[in-house]
Amino acid sequence: MIDFSAPADVVAPQLLGCVLRYGPVAVRLTEVEAYLGATDAAAHTYRGMTPRNATMFGPPGRLYVYISYGIHRAANLVCAPEGEGQGCLLRAGEVVAGEDAVRTRRGDVPCNRLASGPGNLGKAFGFDLPDNGLAVGKHLLLTPPPAPVDYVRGPRIGISKNADAPLRFWLPGHPTVTTPRSAPQ
């Protein structure tokens, strides 16, 4: 079982290969990014608690759902001790159950793109703002992989602040992972 009270950069690689289930949809996580709170200029919590990010400062093991670019619903799993504002952005995954529900939400896209990218993954699950604060183990089921998985670590993508921090983690070569898919040289 994952200890969500650990720092986000410790939790992030442990999430890879886990299957997250919400309602009829289950996704094997293939890519995540860690955000380290007050020490990380890219984190939503860098400047402190606001009504929007309050969930990130709450108990670990909760879902933080927010609106990205005014249209997408993206999600983090809250990490670290309460009050620290750390989390792991769910960037991509492989749909392993509930594909019909996902296709109703996402349309006719290739299988490897159904839950690839934070907004697409949120849409695949059907996350919305009322889901903010849901607890892992109660409303969200998280099943670890049967064996540890190999992963790659590199800089985060799609952000402008602290982008070079090696806080993005992904399964090497997996087709659902967003680009770039290779480790920095």
C-alpha atoms as a PDB file:
ATOM      1  CA  MET A   1       0.000   0.000   0.000  1.00  0.00           C
ATOM      2  CA  ILE A   2       1.215   3.484  -0.820  1.00  0.00           C
ATOM      3  CA  ASP A   3       1.963   5.814   2.074  1.00  0.00           C
ATOM      4  CA  PHE A   4       0.517   9.102   0.841  1.00  0.00           C
ATOM      5  CA  SER A   5       2.012  10.914   3.838  1.00  0.00           C
ATOM      6  CA  ALA A   6       5.424  10.592   2.145  1.00  0.00           C
ATOM      7  CA  PRO A   7       6.707  13.470  -0.050  1.00  0.00           C
ATOM      8  CA  ALA A   8       5.255  13.639  -3.569  1.00  0.00           C
ATOM      9  CA  ASP A   9       8.568  12.761  -5.233  1.00  0.00           C
ATOM     10  CA  VAL A  10       8.641   9.536  -3.190  1.00  0.00           C
ATOM     11  CA  VAL A  11       4.997   8.664  -3.887  1.00  0.00           C
ATOM     12  CA  ALA A  12       5.068   9.470  -7.625  1.00  0.00           C
ATOM     13  CA  PRO A  13       7.125   6.484  -8.842  1.00  0.00           C
ATOM     14  CA  GLN A  14       5.107   4.173  -6.574  1.00  0.00           C
ATOM     15  CA  LEU A  15       1.939   5.172  -8.445  1.00  0.00           C
ATOM     16  CA  LEU A  16       3.284   3.914 -11.771  1.00  0.00           C
ATOM     17  CA  GLY A  17       1.669   0.646 -12.757  1.00  0.00           C
ATOM     18  CA  CYS A  18      -1.075   1.057 -10.147  1.00  0.00           C
ATOM     19  CA  VAL A  19      -4.661   0.714 -11.325  1.00  0.00           C
ATOM     20  CA  LEU A  20      -6.914   3.576 -10.232  1.00  0.00           C
ATOM     21  CA  ARG A  21     -10.649   2.844 -10.354  1.00  0.00           C
ATOM     22  CA  TYR A  22     -13.432   5.385 -10.138  1.00  0.00           C
ATOM     23  CA  GLY A  23     -16.928   4.133 -10.920  1.00  0.00           C
ATOM     24  CA  PRO A  24     -16.866   1.827 -13.957  1.00  0.00           C
ATOM     25  CA  VAL A  25     -13.500   3.143 -15.207  1.00  0.00           C
ATOM     26  CA  ALA A  26     -10.107   1.716 -14.269  1.00  0.00           C
ATOM     27  CA  VAL A  27      -6.826   3.134 -15.555  1.00  0.00           C
ATOM     28  CA  ARG A  28      -3.317   1.755 -15.145  1.00  0.00           C
ATOM     29  CA  LEU A  29      -1.181   4.822 -14.369  1.00  0.00           C
ATOM     30  CA  THR A  30       1.726   5.253 -16.776  1.00  0.00           C
ATOM     31  CA  GLU A  31       2.843   8.849 -16.136  1.00  0.00           C
ATOM     32  CA  VAL A  32       2.743  11.210 -13.141  1.00  0.00           C
ATOM     33  CA  GLU A  33       4.448  14.410 -11.987  1.00  0.00           C
ATOM     34  CA  ALA A  34       5.364  15.370  -8.430  1.00  0.00           C
ATOM     35  CA  TYR A  35       4.676  18.876  -7.075  1.00  0.00           C
ATOM     36  CA  LEU A  36       6.458  19.779  -3.850  1.00  0.00           C
ATOM     37  CA  GLY A  37       4.449  22.620  -2.324  1.00  0.00           C
ATOM     38  CA  ALA A  38       6.137  25.728  -0.922  1.00  0.00           C
ATOM     39  CA  THR A  39       9.552  24.768  -2.351  1.00  0.00           C
ATOM     40  CA  ASP A  40       8.243  24.244  -5.897  1.00  0.00           C
ATOM     41  CA  ALA A  41       7.362  27.347  -7.938  1.00  0.00           C
ATOM     42  CA  ALA A  42       5.285  25.205 -10.347  1.00  0.00           C
ATOM     43  CA  ALA A  43       2.998  23.862  -7.610  1.00  0.00           C
ATOM     44  CA  HIS A  44      -0.516  25.261  -7.207  1.00  0.00           C
ATOM     45  CA  THR A  45       0.334  25.532  -3.512  1.00  0.00           C
ATOM     46  CA  TYR A  46       3.593  27.464  -3.892  1.00  0.00           C
ATOM     47  CA  ARG A  47       2.082  30.749  -2.687  1.00  0.00           C
ATOM     48  CA  GLY A  48      -0.013  29.200   0.069  1.00  0.00           C
ATOM     49  CA  MET A  49      -3.550  28.027   0.619  1.00  0.00           C
ATOM     50  CA  THR A  50      -6.465  29.435  -1.369  1.00  0.00           C
ATOM     51  CA  PRO A  51     -10.073  28.267  -1.664  1.00  0.00           C
ATOM     52  CA  ARG A  52      -9.130  26.608  -4.975  1.00  0.00           C
ATOM     53  CA  ASN A  53      -6.174  24.573  -3.663  1.00  0.00           C
ATOM     54  CA  ALA A  54      -7.282  23.921  -0.059  1.00  0.00           C
ATOM     55  CA  THR A  55      -7.673  20.188  -0.702  1.00  0.00           C
ATOM     56  CA  MET A  56      -3.932  19.977  -1.393  1.00  0.00           C
ATOM     57  CA  PHE A  57      -3.268  21.116   2.182  1.00  0.00           C
ATOM     58  CA  GLY A  58      -5.673  18.578   3.658  1.00  0.00           C
ATOM     59  CA  PRO A  59      -5.214  14.936   4.526  1.00  0.00           C
ATOM     60  CA  PRO A  60      -3.014  12.919   2.154  1.00  0.00           C
ATOM     61  CA  GLY A  61      -4.590  10.321  -0.101  1.00  0.00           C
ATOM     62  CA  ARG A  62      -7.293  12.649  -1.421  1.00  0.00           C
ATOM     63  CA  LEU A  63      -8.121  13.660  -4.965  1.00  0.00           C
ATOM     64  CA  TYR A  64      -7.508  17.303  -5.899  1.00  0.00           C
ATOM     65  CA  VAL A  65      -9.554  18.170  -8.987  1.00  0.00           C
ATOM     66  CA  TYR A  66      -9.124  21.542 -10.677  1.00  0.00           C
ATOM     67  CA  ILE A  67      -9.950  23.278 -13.933  1.00  0.00           C
ATOM     68  CA  SER A  68      -7.001  23.531 -16.309  1.00  0.00           C
ATOM     69  CA  TYR A  69      -6.957  26.058 -19.160  1.00  0.00           C
ATOM     70  CA  GLY A  70     -10.575  26.907 -18.376  1.00  0.00           C
ATOM     71  CA  ILE A  71     -11.949  23.649 -19.808  1.00  0.00           C
ATOM     72  CA  HIS A  72     -10.141  20.490 -18.637  1.00  0.00           C
ATOM     73  CA  ARG A  73     -10.555  18.720 -15.309  1.00  0.00           C
ATOM     74  CA  ALA A  74      -7.143  17.554 -14.124  1.00  0.00           C
ATOM     75  CA  ALA A  75      -6.379  15.692 -10.907  1.00  0.00           C
ATOM     76  CA  ASN A  76      -3.643  15.223  -8.352  1.00  0.00           C
ATOM     77  CA  LEU A  77      -3.384  12.759  -5.499  1.00  0.00           C
ATOM     78  CA  VAL A  78      -2.496  14.690  -2.338  1.00  0.00           C
ATOM     79  CA  CYS A  79       0.762  13.625  -0.679  1.00  0.00           C
ATOM     80  CA  ALA A  80       2.934  14.537   2.308  1.00  0.00           C
ATOM     81  CA  PRO A  81       1.728  15.411   5.801  1.00  0.00           C
ATOM     82  CA  GLU A  82      -1.354  17.585   6.113  1.00  0.00           C
ATOM     83  CA  GLY A  83      -0.520  21.254   5.636  1.00  0.00           C
ATOM     84  CA  GLU A  84       2.382  20.793   3.187  1.00  0.00           C
ATOM     85  CA  GLY A  85       0.441  21.136  -0.084  1.00  0.00           C
ATOM     86  CA  GLN A  86       2.158  18.423  -2.116  1.00  0.00           C
ATOM     87  CA  GLY A  87       0.653  16.195  -4.772  1.00  0.00           C
ATOM     88  CA  CYS A  88       1.123  13.967  -7.786  1.00  0.00           C
ATOM     89  CA  LEU A  89      -0.459  15.073 -11.045  1.00  0.00           C
ATOM     90  CA  LEU A  90      -2.040  12.153 -12.879  1.00  0.00           C
ATOM     91  CA  ARG A  91      -0.683  12.699 -16.407  1.00  0.00           C
ATOM     92  CA  ALA A  92      -1.500   9.530 -18.358  1.00  0.00           C
ATOM     93  CA  GLY A  93      -2.719   5.976 -18.169  1.00  0.00           C
ATOM     94  CA  GLU A  94      -3.991   2.933 -19.995  1.00  0.00           C
ATOM     95  CA  VAL A  95      -7.729   2.252 -19.775  1.00  0.00           C
ATOM     96  CA  VAL A  96      -8.115  -1.311 -18.469  1.00  0.00           C
ATOM     97  CA  ALA A  97     -11.849  -1.289 -17.638  1.00  0.00           C
ATOM     98  CA  GLY A  98     -14.843   0.811 -18.581  1.00  0.00           C
ATOM     99  CA  GLU A  99     -13.758   1.624 -22.123  1.00  0.00           C
ATOM    100  CA  ASP A 100     -17.384   2.128 -23.209  1.00  0.00           C
ATOM    101  CA  ALA A 101     -17.853   4.846 -20.570  1.00  0.00           C
ATOM    102  CA  VAL A 102     -14.547   6.443 -21.555  1.00  0.00           C
ATOM    103  CA  ARG A 103     -15.459   6.429 -25.255  1.00  0.00           C
ATOM    104  CA  THR A 104     -18.775   8.101 -24.416  1.00  0.00           C
ATOM    105  CA  ARG A 105     -16.734  10.911 -22.810  1.00  0.00           C
ATOM    106  CA  ARG A 106     -13.733  10.988 -25.166  1.00  0.00           C
ATOM    107  CA  GLY A 107     -15.142   9.897 -28.522  1.00  0.00           C
ATOM    108  CA  ASP A 108     -13.442   7.976 -31.281  1.00  0.00           C
ATOM    109  CA  VAL A 109      -9.759   8.372 -30.438  1.00  0.00           C
ATOM    110  CA  PRO A 110      -7.021   5.707 -30.556  1.00  0.00           C
ATOM    111  CA  CYS A 111      -6.868   3.505 -27.446  1.00  0.00           C
ATOM    112  CA  ASN A 112      -3.454   4.837 -26.446  1.00  0.00           C
ATOM    113  CA  ARG A 113      -4.810   8.426 -26.377  1.00  0.00           C
ATOM    114  CA  LEU A 114      -7.987   7.785 -24.327  1.00  0.00           C
ATOM    115  CA  ALA A 115      -6.326   8.791 -21.043  1.00  0.00           C
ATOM    116  CA  SER A 116      -3.120  10.404 -22.292  1.00  0.00           C
ATOM    117  CA  GLY A 117      -2.565  13.900 -20.932  1.00  0.00           C
ATOM    118  CA  PRO A 118      -3.922  15.293 -17.659  1.00  0.00           C
ATOM    119  CA  GLY A 119      -7.130  16.716 -19.165  1.00  0.00           C
ATOM    120  CA  ASN A 120      -7.846  13.576 -21.175  1.00  0.00           C
ATOM    121  CA  LEU A 121      -7.249  11.363 -18.146  1.00  0.00           C
ATOM    122  CA  GLY A 122      -9.621  13.509 -16.078  1.00  0.00           C
ATOM    123  CA  LYS A 123     -12.252  13.301 -18.814  1.00  0.00           C
ATOM    124  CA  ALA A 124     -11.761   9.532 -19.131  1.00  0.00           C
ATOM    125  CA  PHE A 125     -12.632   9.165 -15.445  1.00  0.00           C
ATOM    126  CA  GLY A 126     -15.388  11.764 -15.644  1.00  0.00           C
ATOM    127  CA  PHE A 127     -13.812  13.847 -12.871  1.00  0.00           C
ATOM    128  CA  ASP A 128     -15.485  17.147 -12.047  1.00  0.00           C
ATOM    129  CA  LEU A 129     -15.139  19.734  -9.287  1.00  0.00           C
ATOM    130  CA  PRO A 130     -17.546  17.935  -6.883  1.00  0.00           C
ATOM    131  CA  ASP A 131     -15.043  15.017  -6.901  1.00  0.00           C
ATOM    132  CA  ASN A 132     -12.426  17.272  -5.293  1.00  0.00           C
ATOM    133  CA  GLY A 133     -11.493  15.764  -1.915  1.00  0.00           C
ATOM    134  CA  LEU A 134     -12.539  12.157  -2.580  1.00  0.00           C
ATOM    135  CA  ALA A 135     -10.490   9.709  -0.539  1.00  0.00           C
ATOM    136  CA  VAL A 136      -8.411   6.875  -1.969  1.00  0.00           C
ATOM    137  CA  GLY A 137      -9.761   3.627  -0.561  1.00  0.00           C
ATOM    138  CA  LYS A 138     -13.287   4.906  -0.150  1.00  0.00           C
ATOM    139  CA  HIS A 139     -14.417   6.385  -3.462  1.00  0.00           C
ATOM    140  CA  LEU A 140     -11.251   5.752  -5.443  1.00  0.00           C
ATOM    141  CA  LEU A 141      -9.708   2.310  -5.460  1.00  0.00           C
ATOM    142  CA  LEU A 142      -5.965   2.038  -6.019  1.00  0.00           C
ATOM    143  CA  THR A 143      -4.466  -1.373  -6.707  1.00  0.00           C
ATOM    144  CA  PRO A 144      -0.671  -1.679  -6.808  1.00  0.00           C
ATOM    145  CA  PRO A 145       1.014  -3.627  -9.607  1.00  0.00           C
ATOM    146  CA  PRO A 146       1.834  -7.277  -8.898  1.00  0.00           C
ATOM    147  CA  ALA A 147       5.568  -6.480  -9.062  1.00  0.00           C
ATOM    148  CA  PRO A 148       7.652  -3.282  -9.029  1.00  0.00           C
ATOM    149  CA  VAL A 149       7.826  -1.552 -12.401  1.00  0.00           C
ATOM    150  CA  ASP A 150      10.769   0.029 -14.186  1.00  0.00           C
ATOM    151  CA  TYR A 151      10.367   3.745 -14.719  1.00  0.00           C
ATOM    152  CA  VAL A 152      12.120   6.780 -16.137  1.00  0.00           C
ATOM    153  CA  ARG A 153      12.501  10.124 -14.413  1.00  0.00           C
ATOM    154  CA  GLY A 154      12.988  13.469 -16.123  1.00  0.00           C
ATOM    155  CA  PRO A 155      11.891  17.103 -16.319  1.00  0.00           C
ATOM    156  CA  ARG A 156       8.219  17.993 -16.130  1.00  0.00           C
ATOM    157  CA  ILE A 157       6.454  19.204 -19.264  1.00  0.00           C
ATOM    158  CA  GLY A 158       3.759  21.740 -20.055  1.00  0.00           C
ATOM    159  CA  ILE A 159       4.844  24.221 -17.382  1.00  0.00           C
ATOM    160  CA  SER A 160       7.056  27.310 -17.337  1.00  0.00           C
ATOM    161  CA  LYS A 161       8.226  27.448 -13.701  1.00  0.00           C
ATOM    162  CA  ASN A 162      10.704  24.933 -12.267  1.00  0.00           C
ATOM    163  CA  ALA A 163      10.263  22.887 -15.456  1.00  0.00           C
ATOM    164  CA  ASP A 164      13.783  21.414 -15.318  1.00  0.00           C
ATOM    165  CA  ALA A 165      13.166  19.682 -11.995  1.00  0.00           C
ATOM    166  CA  PRO A 166      13.327  15.896 -12.593  1.00  0.00           C
ATOM    167  CA  LEU A 167       9.868  15.343 -11.106  1.00  0.00           C
ATOM    168  CA  ARG A 168       8.119  13.628 -14.014  1.00  0.00           C
ATOM    169  CA  PHE A 169       7.973   9.824 -13.835  1.00  0.00           C
ATOM    170  CA  TRP A 170       6.781   7.439 -16.552  1.00  0.00           C
ATOM    171  CA  LEU A 171       6.851   3.883 -17.816  1.00  0.00           C
ATOM    172  CA  PRO A 172       9.498   3.763 -20.557  1.00  0.00           C
ATOM    173  CA  GLY A 173       8.191   3.122 -24.044  1.00  0.00           C
ATOM    174  CA  HIS A 174       4.533   2.968 -23.012  1.00  0.00           C
ATOM    175  CA  PRO A 175       2.322   4.302 -25.835  1.00  0.00           C
ATOM    176  CA  THR A 176       0.035   6.275 -23.487  1.00  0.00           C
ATOM    177  CA  VAL A 177       2.861   8.433 -22.135  1.00  0.00           C
ATOM    178  CA  THR A 178       2.808  12.021 -23.369  1.00  0.00           C
ATOM    179  CA  THR A 179       5.743  13.370 -25.364  1.00  0.00           C
ATOM    180  CA  PRO A 180       8.635  13.542 -24.935  1.00  0.00           C
ATOM    181  CA  ARG A 181       8.786   9.862 -24.062  1.00  0.00           C
ATOM    182  CA  SER A 182      12.515   9.498 -23.661  1.00  0.00           C
ATOM    183  CA  ALA A 183      14.700  10.348 -20.709  1.00  0.00           C
ATOM    184  CA  PRO A 184      16.931  13.403 -21.003  1.00  0.00           C
ATOM    185  CA  GLN A 185      20.442  12.612 -22.225  1.00  0.00           C
END
